[in-house]
């Protein structure tokens, strides 16, 4: 879909969208439309329960005296509470309501809102961004969709006074949306199409944006001593991969920030086989890696002034004659040995080596990893927040706040030696499970055993990587969770001059 930001000149056809404040209070364009239609707009408001509350919408079809074929009134509620997220969601919901309405174009007017918490330029850009995020579809395997099942709208414009500044904001936001879309695509792809090597090929496409991409195969990882990661992929005929992506947007000497992702392209559980029902969900067990790839695309796409490293460990966890067995002992790159008591606790085994490798090679300012690590995380926090575990209060606070900014919440969970002890083992340096209790925490403790002094946070995204129910800017399916949050973290605190 083509999205533009243009001067406030009303269209002569298509759908026209205007915001309305609490109490049914029309803004400048709404008033003009009401006048041109000889009161049809205010009459429509009176003939319904529409009061301009947030989340209320009212369709006015074919009002006489107005060029547009239909006018959609969107409630904004209290104007003083309108912030960036509110307008973004306004743009997203507009798309959801009108994207397939039969018309070809949508124009959303963004009139100044007195006392709003978002500036006019940023507000207009955020509306366009919200519509973009909402317009995502994963249709590539739908060969029999009829035209009426697909969006009719091919062009959307946001109309605002002095559009140049808004256009500039939107350009950066649109690059982030490009990253989010890539993550959604990766997460949605089935495991017969997306497996370690094909996902590595997807990473390679980032070189078009000047991201340096290195792909390491099993032989090189074996040389590095990554016995923990390699053990997980051992039961799959698909070779494991590790991909290192680097974006150099700051000076050559600037210390990088690093992002690490769990990329289990399918998790059967291995010999500790998962039950059948719902196993198809484990195609998105590469969600953490997917977010890291999308984030690198976003950062490079908007030319962020930062040196960023993204490293993903890509494996398929399958049971076959060569698969790792419960009780096997593997040696990780760190030298620590692990008794694999449950082959389904595989994400931590992958991350152990990738985290170690990343901190050793890049000595980053901080390291954030993302992983669909534990089902217990969903039990604890549901689908509203990701779990956050960190050894550093400042980083934890920054992540929390960035999440609030973009509507991707993280909730901090505890770490302590008492939990860590549950991983102690009689026959090796540790076991890979800590028992049923506090399952997400013991998983995080396991990861921490592979992190030295570097500020680090682990985001357990098991509950947020996939959505069974959509939100204004997030259609059902792969969410692309974390791209926006981490982009925001970088933009706020880690770009040159900050
Ligand atoms: N990928 C799963 C966790 C998961 C479950 C993510 C459901 C998203 C939805 C992970 O590899 C796993 O299997 N974890 C086990 C750990 C257990 C064996 C200690 C789990 O959560 O049951
Ligand atoms: Mn598993
Ligand atoms: Zn898994």
Coordinates of C-alpha atoms and ligand atoms in Angstrom, one line a residue:
X1 CA 0.0 0.0 0.0
X2 CA 1.2 3.5 -0.8
X3 CA 1.2 5.8 2.1
X4 CA 1.8 9.6 1.7
X5 CA 1.7 12.6 3.9
X6 CA 0.2 15.6 2.1
X7 CA -1.0 19.1 2.5
X8 CA -4.5 19.4 4.0
X9 CA -6.6 19.6 0.8
X10 CA -9.8 17.6 1.0
X11 CA -10.1 14.7 -1.5
X12 CA -13.0 14.5 -4.0
X13 CA -13.5 10.8 -3.7
X14 CA -12.6 7.8 -1.4
X15 CA -12.9 7.6 2.3
X16 CA -12.2 10.6 4.5
X17 CA -11.4 10.2 8.2
X18 CA -11.5 12.9 10.8
X19 CA -11.0 12.8 14.6
X20 CA -13.7 13.9 17.0
X21 CA -13.1 14.9 20.7
X22 CA -15.1 13.9 23.7
X23 CA -18.6 15.3 23.8
X24 CA -18.8 14.9 20.0
X25 CA -16.7 18.0 19.6
X26 CA -15.6 18.4 15.9
X27 CA -12.2 19.6 15.0
X28 CA -11.5 22.1 12.2
X29 CA -12.1 19.8 9.2
X30 CA -15.1 18.1 10.9
X31 CA -16.7 21.5 11.2
X32 CA -16.0 22.4 7.6
X33 CA -17.5 19.1 6.5
X34 CA -20.6 19.6 8.7
X35 CA -21.1 23.0 7.1
X36 CA -20.6 21.7 3.5
X37 CA -23.0 18.9 4.1
X38 CA -25.6 21.2 5.6
X39 CA -25.3 19.6 9.0
X40 CA -25.3 15.9 8.0
X41 CA -22.3 15.2 10.2
X42 CA -23.8 16.6 13.4
X43 CA -27.1 15.0 12.5
X44 CA -25.4 11.6 12.2
X45 CA -23.8 12.1 15.6
X46 CA -27.1 13.0 17.2
X47 CA -28.8 10.0 15.5
X48 CA -26.3 7.6 17.2
X49 CA -24.6 7.0 20.5
X50 CA -21.3 8.4 19.1
X51 CA -19.8 10.8 21.6
X52 CA -16.3 11.0 20.4
X53 CA -15.0 8.6 23.1
X54 CA -11.8 6.8 22.5
X55 CA -12.5 3.7 20.5
X56 CA -15.9 4.9 19.2
X57 CA -16.3 5.2 15.4
X58 CA -19.2 6.4 13.2
X59 CA -19.5 5.9 9.5
X60 CA -21.3 8.5 7.5
X61 CA -22.0 7.2 4.0
X62 CA -22.3 9.4 1.0
X63 CA -23.0 12.7 2.7
X64 CA -24.3 15.3 0.2
X65 CA -22.1 18.3 -0.5
X66 CA -18.9 16.5 0.4
X67 CA -16.5 15.2 -2.2
X68 CA -15.6 12.0 -0.3
X69 CA -17.7 8.9 -0.8
X70 CA -17.9 8.3 2.9
X71 CA -16.7 10.0 6.1
X72 CA -15.5 8.1 9.1
X73 CA -15.6 9.9 12.4
X74 CA -13.1 8.5 14.9
X75 CA -13.4 9.2 18.6
X76 CA -10.2 10.6 20.2
X77 CA -11.6 11.1 23.7
X78 CA -10.0 13.8 25.9
X79 CA -7.8 15.9 23.6
X80 CA -5.3 16.5 26.4
X81 CA -4.7 12.8 26.7
X82 CA -4.0 12.2 23.0
X83 CA -0.5 10.9 22.8
X84 CA 1.6 9.1 20.1
X85 CA 0.3 5.7 20.9
X86 CA -3.3 7.0 20.7
X87 CA -2.8 8.4 17.2
X88 CA -0.9 5.4 16.1
X89 CA -3.8 3.2 17.1
X90 CA -6.2 5.6 15.4
X91 CA -4.3 5.1 12.2
X92 CA -4.3 1.3 12.7
X93 CA -8.0 1.1 13.5
X94 CA -8.8 3.2 10.5
X95 CA -7.0 0.7 8.3
X96 CA -8.8 -2.2 9.9
X97 CA -12.2 -0.5 9.4
X98 CA -11.7 0.8 5.9
X99 CA -8.9 -1.2 4.2
X100 CA -11.4 -3.5 2.6
X101 CA -14.4 -1.2 2.4
X102 CA -14.5 -1.3 -1.4
X103 CA -13.0 2.1 -2.0
X104 CA -9.6 2.7 -3.4
X105 CA -8.2 5.4 -1.2
X106 CA -8.3 6.7 2.4
X107 CA -7.5 10.2 3.5
X108 CA -7.0 10.8 7.2
X109 CA -7.1 14.5 8.2
X110 CA -4.9 15.3 11.2
X111 CA -6.1 18.7 12.5
X112 CA -4.3 20.3 15.4
X113 CA -5.7 19.0 18.8
X114 CA -5.4 21.7 21.5
X115 CA -3.3 20.5 24.4
X116 CA -2.4 17.1 22.9
X117 CA 0.7 15.3 24.2
X118 CA 2.1 14.7 20.7
X119 CA 3.2 17.4 18.3
X120 CA 1.4 17.9 15.1
X121 CA 4.3 16.6 12.8
X122 CA 4.9 13.5 14.9
X123 CA 1.2 12.9 15.3
X124 CA 0.6 12.9 11.6
X125 CA 3.6 10.6 11.1
X126 CA 2.4 8.2 13.8
X127 CA -1.0 7.9 12.2
X128 CA 0.6 6.9 8.9
X129 CA 2.9 4.5 10.9
X130 CA -0.1 2.9 12.7
X131 CA -1.9 2.4 9.4
X132 CA 1.2 0.8 7.9
X133 CA 1.7 -1.6 10.8
X134 CA -2.0 -2.6 10.6
X135 CA -1.8 -3.2 6.9
X136 CA 0.5 -6.2 7.3
X137 CA -0.8 -9.5 5.7
X138 CA 0.7 -12.9 5.3
X139 CA -1.1 -14.1 2.2
X140 CA 1.6 -15.8 0.2
X141 CA 0.1 -19.3 0.7
X142 CA -3.5 -18.2 0.0
X143 CA -4.0 -19.1 -3.7
X144 CA -7.8 -18.9 -3.8
X145 CA -8.5 -15.6 -2.0
X146 CA -11.2 -13.7 -3.9
X147 CA -10.7 -10.0 -4.7
X148 CA -13.3 -9.1 -2.1
X149 CA -11.3 -10.8 0.6
X150 CA -8.3 -8.6 -0.1
X151 CA -7.8 -4.9 0.8
X152 CA -9.5 -2.6 -1.8
X153 CA -7.5 0.4 -0.6
X154 CA -4.3 1.0 -2.4
X155 CA -3.4 4.5 -1.3
X156 CA -3.7 6.1 2.1
X157 CA -2.8 9.7 2.8
X158 CA -2.5 11.7 6.0
X159 CA -3.4 15.3 5.5
X160 CA -1.7 17.8 7.7
X161 CA -0.6 21.4 7.6
X162 CA 3.1 21.7 6.6
X163 CA 3.7 18.0 5.8
X164 CA 7.5 18.2 5.3
X165 CA 8.4 17.6 8.9
X166 CA 5.9 14.8 9.3
X167 CA 7.3 13.2 6.2
X168 CA 10.7 13.1 7.7
X169 CA 9.5 11.5 10.9
X170 CA 7.5 9.0 8.8
X171 CA 10.5 7.9 6.8
X172 CA 12.3 6.7 9.9
X173 CA 9.1 5.1 11.3
X174 CA 8.5 3.4 8.0
X175 CA 11.9 1.8 8.1
X176 CA 11.1 0.4 11.6
X177 CA 7.8 -1.0 10.1
X178 CA 9.9 -2.7 7.5
X179 CA 11.8 -4.4 10.2
X180 CA 8.6 -5.4 12.0
X181 CA 7.2 -6.8 8.8
X182 CA 10.3 -8.9 8.2
X183 CA 10.0 -10.4 11.7
X184 CA 6.3 -11.1 11.1
X185 CA 7.2 -12.8 7.9
X186 CA 9.9 -15.0 9.4
X187 CA 7.7 -15.9 12.4
X188 CA 4.8 -16.8 10.1
X189 CA 6.7 -19.0 7.7
X190 CA 6.3 -22.7 8.3
X191 CA 9.2 -24.8 9.3
X192 CA 9.4 -26.7 6.0
X193 CA 10.2 -23.4 4.3
X194 CA 12.1 -21.7 7.1
X195 CA 14.9 -23.8 8.6
X196 CA 18.4 -22.8 9.7
X197 CA 20.0 -22.4 6.3
X198 CA 17.0 -20.8 4.7
X199 CA 16.7 -18.4 7.6
X200 CA 20.4 -17.6 7.3
X201 CA 19.7 -16.8 3.6
X202 CA 17.0 -14.4 4.7
X203 CA 19.6 -12.7 7.0
X204 CA 21.8 -12.3 4.0
X205 CA 19.3 -10.1 2.3
X206 CA 20.2 -7.4 4.9
X207 CA 23.5 -6.9 3.1
X208 CA 21.5 -4.7 0.6
X209 CA 21.2 -2.3 3.5
X210 CA 25.0 -2.4 4.2
X211 CA 24.6 -4.8 7.1
X212 CA 27.6 -7.2 7.2
X213 CA 26.4 -10.7 7.4
X214 CA 28.5 -13.8 8.3
X215 CA 27.1 -17.3 8.3
X216 CA 28.8 -20.0 10.4
X217 CA 28.1 -23.6 9.6
X218 CA 28.5 -26.6 11.9
X219 CA 32.1 -27.2 11.1
X220 CA 33.1 -23.7 12.2
X221 CA 30.9 -23.9 15.3
X222 CA 32.5 -27.2 16.2
X223 CA 35.9 -25.6 16.0
X224 CA 34.7 -22.9 18.3
X225 CA 33.6 -25.6 20.8
X226 CA 29.9 -24.9 20.6
X227 CA 28.9 -28.3 21.9
X228 CA 25.8 -27.0 23.6
X229 CA 24.2 -25.5 20.5
X230 CA 25.3 -28.3 18.2
X231 CA 23.8 -30.9 20.5
X232 CA 20.4 -29.4 19.9
X233 CA 20.6 -29.6 16.1
X234 CA 22.1 -33.1 16.1
X235 CA 18.8 -34.9 15.5
X236 CA 17.9 -32.9 12.5
X237 CA 19.1 -33.5 8.9
X238 CA 19.1 -29.7 8.5
X239 CA 22.4 -28.2 9.5
X240 CA 22.6 -25.7 12.2
X241 CA 23.8 -22.1 11.6
X242 CA 24.9 -19.1 13.5
X243 CA 24.5 -15.8 11.8
X244 CA 26.4 -12.6 12.9
X245 CA 25.0 -9.4 11.5
X246 CA 26.8 -6.1 12.1
X247 CA 25.6 -2.6 11.4
X248 CA 28.1 0.1 11.6
X249 CA 26.3 3.4 11.9
X250 CA 28.7 5.1 14.4
X251 CA 32.5 5.5 14.4
X252 CA 34.7 2.5 13.9
X253 CA 35.8 2.7 17.5
X254 CA 32.4 3.1 19.2
X255 CA 31.6 0.1 21.4
X256 CA 28.7 -1.9 19.9
X257 CA 25.4 -2.9 21.4
X258 CA 24.5 -6.5 20.9
X259 CA 21.3 -8.4 20.4
X260 CA 21.1 -12.2 20.5
X261 CA 18.2 -14.4 19.5
X262 CA 16.9 -18.0 20.0
X263 CA 16.3 -19.4 16.5
X264 CA 14.8 -22.8 17.0
X265 CA 13.1 -23.1 13.6
X266 CA 11.1 -26.0 14.9
X267 CA 10.9 -27.4 18.4
X268 CA 9.5 -30.9 18.5
X269 CA 11.1 -31.2 22.0
X270 CA 13.6 -33.7 20.6
X271 CA 13.6 -37.1 22.3
X272 CA 11.7 -35.5 25.2
X273 CA 9.0 -35.2 22.6
X274 CA 6.3 -32.6 23.0
X275 CA 2.6 -33.8 22.9
X276 CA 0.9 -33.5 19.6
X277 CA -1.8 -30.9 20.1
X278 CA -0.5 -27.4 19.5
X279 CA 2.9 -28.6 18.4
X280 CA 2.5 -26.6 15.2
X281 CA 3.0 -23.5 17.3
X282 CA 6.6 -24.4 17.6
X283 CA 7.3 -23.1 14.1
X284 CA 7.6 -19.7 15.8
X285 CA 10.2 -20.9 18.3
X286 CA 12.6 -18.8 16.2
X287 CA 10.8 -15.7 17.3
X288 CA 13.6 -14.3 19.3
X289 CA 16.0 -14.6 16.3
X290 CA 13.3 -13.2 14.1
X291 CA 13.1 -10.1 16.2
X292 CA 16.9 -9.7 16.1
X293 CA 16.9 -9.9 12.3
X294 CA 14.0 -7.4 12.0
X295 CA 15.7 -5.1 14.4
X296 CA 18.9 -5.1 12.4
X297 CA 16.8 -4.3 9.3
X298 CA 15.1 -1.4 11.2
X299 CA 18.3 0.1 12.5
X300 CA 20.0 -0.1 9.1
X301 CA 16.9 1.0 7.3
X302 CA 16.8 4.2 9.2
X303 CA 20.6 4.5 9.3
X304 CA 20.8 4.6 13.1
X305 CA 23.9 6.2 14.4
X306 CA 25.0 3.2 16.4
X307 CA 27.2 0.1 16.0
X308 CA 24.9 -2.8 16.5
X309 CA 25.5 -6.5 16.4
X310 CA 22.8 -9.1 16.0
X311 CA 23.6 -12.8 16.5
X312 CA 21.2 -15.6 16.0
X313 CA 21.6 -19.3 16.8
X314 CA 19.6 -21.3 14.3
X315 CA 18.8 -25.0 14.9
X316 CA 16.0 -27.5 14.4
X317 CA 15.1 -29.6 17.5
X318 CA 14.2 -33.0 16.1
X319 CA 14.2 -36.6 17.4
X320 CA 16.0 -39.0 15.2
X321 CA 18.5 -41.8 15.5
X322 CA 21.3 -39.3 15.9
X323 CA 19.4 -37.0 18.3
X324 CA 20.8 -36.0 21.7
X325 CA 19.4 -38.2 24.5
X326 CA 18.3 -37.2 28.0
X327 CA 21.3 -37.6 30.2
X328 CA 23.8 -36.7 27.5
X329 CA 26.6 -34.4 28.7
X330 CA 27.7 -31.6 26.4
X331 CA 30.6 -29.1 26.7
X332 CA 29.7 -25.5 25.9
X333 CA 32.0 -23.0 24.3
X334 CA 32.6 -21.5 27.8
X335 CA 34.1 -24.8 28.9
X336 CA 31.2 -25.5 31.3
X337 CA 29.6 -28.9 31.0
X338 CA 25.8 -29.5 30.9
X339 CA 23.8 -32.6 31.6
X340 CA 20.9 -32.4 29.2
X341 CA 18.1 -33.9 31.4
X342 CA 15.4 -32.7 29.1
X343 CA 16.0 -32.2 25.4
X344 CA 13.0 -29.9 25.2
X345 CA 14.8 -27.3 27.3
X346 CA 16.8 -26.6 24.2
X347 CA 16.6 -22.8 23.8
X348 CA 18.9 -22.2 26.7
X349 CA 21.4 -24.7 25.2
X350 CA 21.5 -22.7 22.0
X351 CA 21.7 -19.3 23.7
X352 CA 24.5 -20.5 26.1
X353 CA 26.9 -20.7 23.2
X354 CA 25.7 -17.7 21.3
X355 CA 25.7 -15.4 24.4
X356 CA 29.2 -16.5 25.2
X357 CA 30.5 -16.0 21.7
X358 CA 28.9 -12.6 21.4
X359 CA 30.3 -11.1 24.6
X360 CA 33.7 -12.6 24.0
X361 CA 34.1 -11.5 20.4
X362 CA 32.4 -8.1 20.6
X363 CA 32.7 -6.9 24.2
X364 CA 29.5 -5.0 23.8
X365 CA 28.1 -2.1 25.9
X366 CA 25.2 -4.4 26.7
X367 CA 23.7 -7.6 25.5
X368 CA 20.0 -8.2 25.2
X369 CA 18.7 -11.6 24.2
X370 CA 15.2 -12.6 23.1
X371 CA 13.8 -16.0 23.2
X372 CA 10.5 -17.9 23.2
X373 CA 12.1 -19.7 26.1
X374 CA 9.5 -21.1 28.5
X375 CA 5.8 -22.1 28.6
X376 CA 5.9 -21.0 32.2
X377 CA 6.4 -17.4 31.1
X378 CA 2.9 -17.6 29.6
X379 CA 1.5 -19.0 32.8
X380 CA 3.1 -16.1 34.7
X381 CA 2.4 -13.1 32.5
X382 CA 0.0 -14.2 29.8
X383 CA 0.2 -12.3 26.6
X384 CA 0.4 -8.8 27.9
X385 CA 4.0 -8.5 28.9
X386 CA 7.2 -10.2 28.1
X387 CA 9.3 -11.3 31.1
X388 CA 12.5 -9.5 31.6
X389 CA 15.5 -10.7 33.6
X390 CA 18.6 -8.5 34.0
X391 CA 21.8 -8.2 35.9
X392 CA 21.7 -4.4 35.5
X393 CA 19.1 -2.0 36.9
X394 CA 19.8 0.8 34.5
X395 CA 19.4 -1.4 31.4
X396 CA 16.3 -2.9 32.9
X397 CA 14.8 0.5 33.5
X398 CA 15.6 1.7 30.0
X399 CA 14.0 -1.4 28.5
X400 CA 10.9 -1.1 30.6
X401 CA 10.5 2.6 29.6
X402 CA 11.1 2.0 26.0
X403 CA 8.5 -0.7 26.1
X404 CA 6.0 1.6 27.6
X405 CA 6.7 4.2 24.9
X406 CA 5.8 1.8 22.1
X407 CA 3.2 -0.4 23.7
X408 CA 5.4 -3.5 24.1
X409 CA 5.4 -4.1 27.9
X410 CA 8.1 -5.9 29.8
X411 CA 7.8 -7.0 33.4
X412 CA 10.9 -7.6 35.4
X413 CA 11.3 -10.9 37.1
X414 CA 13.8 -11.9 39.8
X415 CA 17.2 -13.6 39.6
X416 CA 19.1 -14.8 42.6
X417 CA 21.6 -17.5 43.8
X418 CA 18.8 -19.4 45.5
X419 CA 17.2 -20.0 42.0
X420 CA 20.6 -20.6 40.5
X421 CA 21.3 -23.5 42.8
X422 CA 18.5 -25.5 41.4
X423 CA 20.7 -26.0 38.3
X424 CA 23.5 -27.7 40.3
X425 CA 24.3 -31.2 39.1
X426 CA 26.1 -34.1 40.6
X427 CA 27.7 -35.3 37.3
X428 CA 28.4 -32.1 35.3
X429 CA 28.7 -28.4 36.0
X430 CA 25.0 -27.9 35.6
X431 CA 21.8 -29.5 34.4
X432 CA 19.6 -27.9 31.8
X433 CA 16.4 -27.9 33.9
X434 CA 15.7 -26.7 37.4
X435 CA 12.4 -28.4 38.1
X436 CA 8.8 -27.3 37.6
X437 CA 8.7 -24.4 40.1
X438 CA 9.8 -21.0 38.8
X439 CA 10.6 -22.5 35.4
X440 CA 11.1 -19.2 33.6
X441 CA 13.5 -18.0 36.3
X442 CA 15.6 -21.1 36.4
X443 CA 15.8 -20.9 32.6
X444 CA 17.1 -17.3 33.0
X445 CA 19.5 -18.4 35.7
X446 CA 20.9 -20.9 33.2
X447 CA 21.5 -18.2 30.7
X448 CA 23.2 -16.0 33.3
X449 CA 25.8 -18.7 33.8
X450 CA 27.0 -17.8 30.3
X451 CA 27.1 -14.1 30.8
X452 CA 30.1 -12.4 32.5
X453 CA 30.1 -8.8 33.8
X454 CA 28.5 -7.2 30.7
X455 CA 25.1 -5.5 31.3
X456 CA 22.6 -8.1 30.1
X457 CA 18.9 -8.6 29.8
X458 CA 17.0 -11.7 28.8
X459 CA 13.5 -11.1 27.4
X460 CA 11.3 -14.3 27.5
X461 CA 8.9 -13.6 24.7
X462 CA 7.0 -16.9 24.7
X463 CA 3.7 -15.1 25.5
X464 CA 4.0 -12.2 23.1
X465 CA 5.7 -13.4 19.9
X466 CA 2.4 -14.7 18.4
X467 CA -1.1 -13.2 18.7
X468 CA -4.3 -15.2 18.5
X469 CA -6.2 -11.9 18.8
X470 CA -5.3 -8.8 16.9
X471 CA -4.7 -5.2 18.2
X472 CA -5.1 -2.0 16.3
X473 CA -1.6 -2.1 14.8
X474 CA -0.9 -5.8 15.2
X475 CA -2.9 -8.3 13.0
X476 CA -3.3 -11.8 14.3
X477 CA -0.3 -14.0 13.8
X478 CA 3.4 -13.1 14.1
X479 CA 3.6 -9.9 16.2
X480 CA 7.1 -8.8 15.4
X481 CA 7.3 -8.1 19.1
X482 CA 10.4 -6.3 20.3
X483 CA 11.6 -4.7 17.1
X484 CA 9.9 -1.4 18.0
X485 CA 11.0 -1.6 21.7
X486 CA 14.7 -2.2 20.9
X487 CA 14.7 0.3 18.2
X488 CA 13.3 2.8 20.7
X489 CA 15.9 1.8 23.3
X490 CA 18.7 2.5 20.8
X491 CA 17.2 5.8 19.6
X492 CA 16.7 7.1 23.1
X493 CA 20.0 6.2 24.7
X494 CA 22.6 4.6 22.4
X495 CA 22.9 6.7 19.3
X496 CA 25.8 9.1 18.7
X497 CA 25.5 12.2 20.8
X498 CA 23.4 10.5 23.4
Ligands
LIG1 N1 10.0 -23.3 23.0 C1 9.6 -23.8 24.2 C2 8.8 -22.8 25.1 C3 7.5 -22.4 24.6 C4 6.3 -23.1 24.9 C5 7.4 -21.2 23.8 C6 5.1 -22.6 24.5 C7 6.1 -20.8 23.4 C8 5.0 -21.5 23.7 C9 10.8 -24.3 25.0 O1 11.8 -24.8 24.2 C10 10.4 -25.4 25.9 O2 10.0 -26.4 25.4 N2 10.4 -25.2 27.2 C11 10.0 -26.2 28.1 C12 11.1 -26.2 29.2 C13 11.0 -27.3 30.2 C14 11.3 -28.6 29.5 C15 11.9 -27.1 31.3 C16 8.7 -25.8 28.7 O3 8.4 -24.6 28.8 O4 7.9 -26.7 28.9
LIG2 MN1 11.6 -26.9 23.8
LIG3 ZN1 11.9 -24.1 22.3

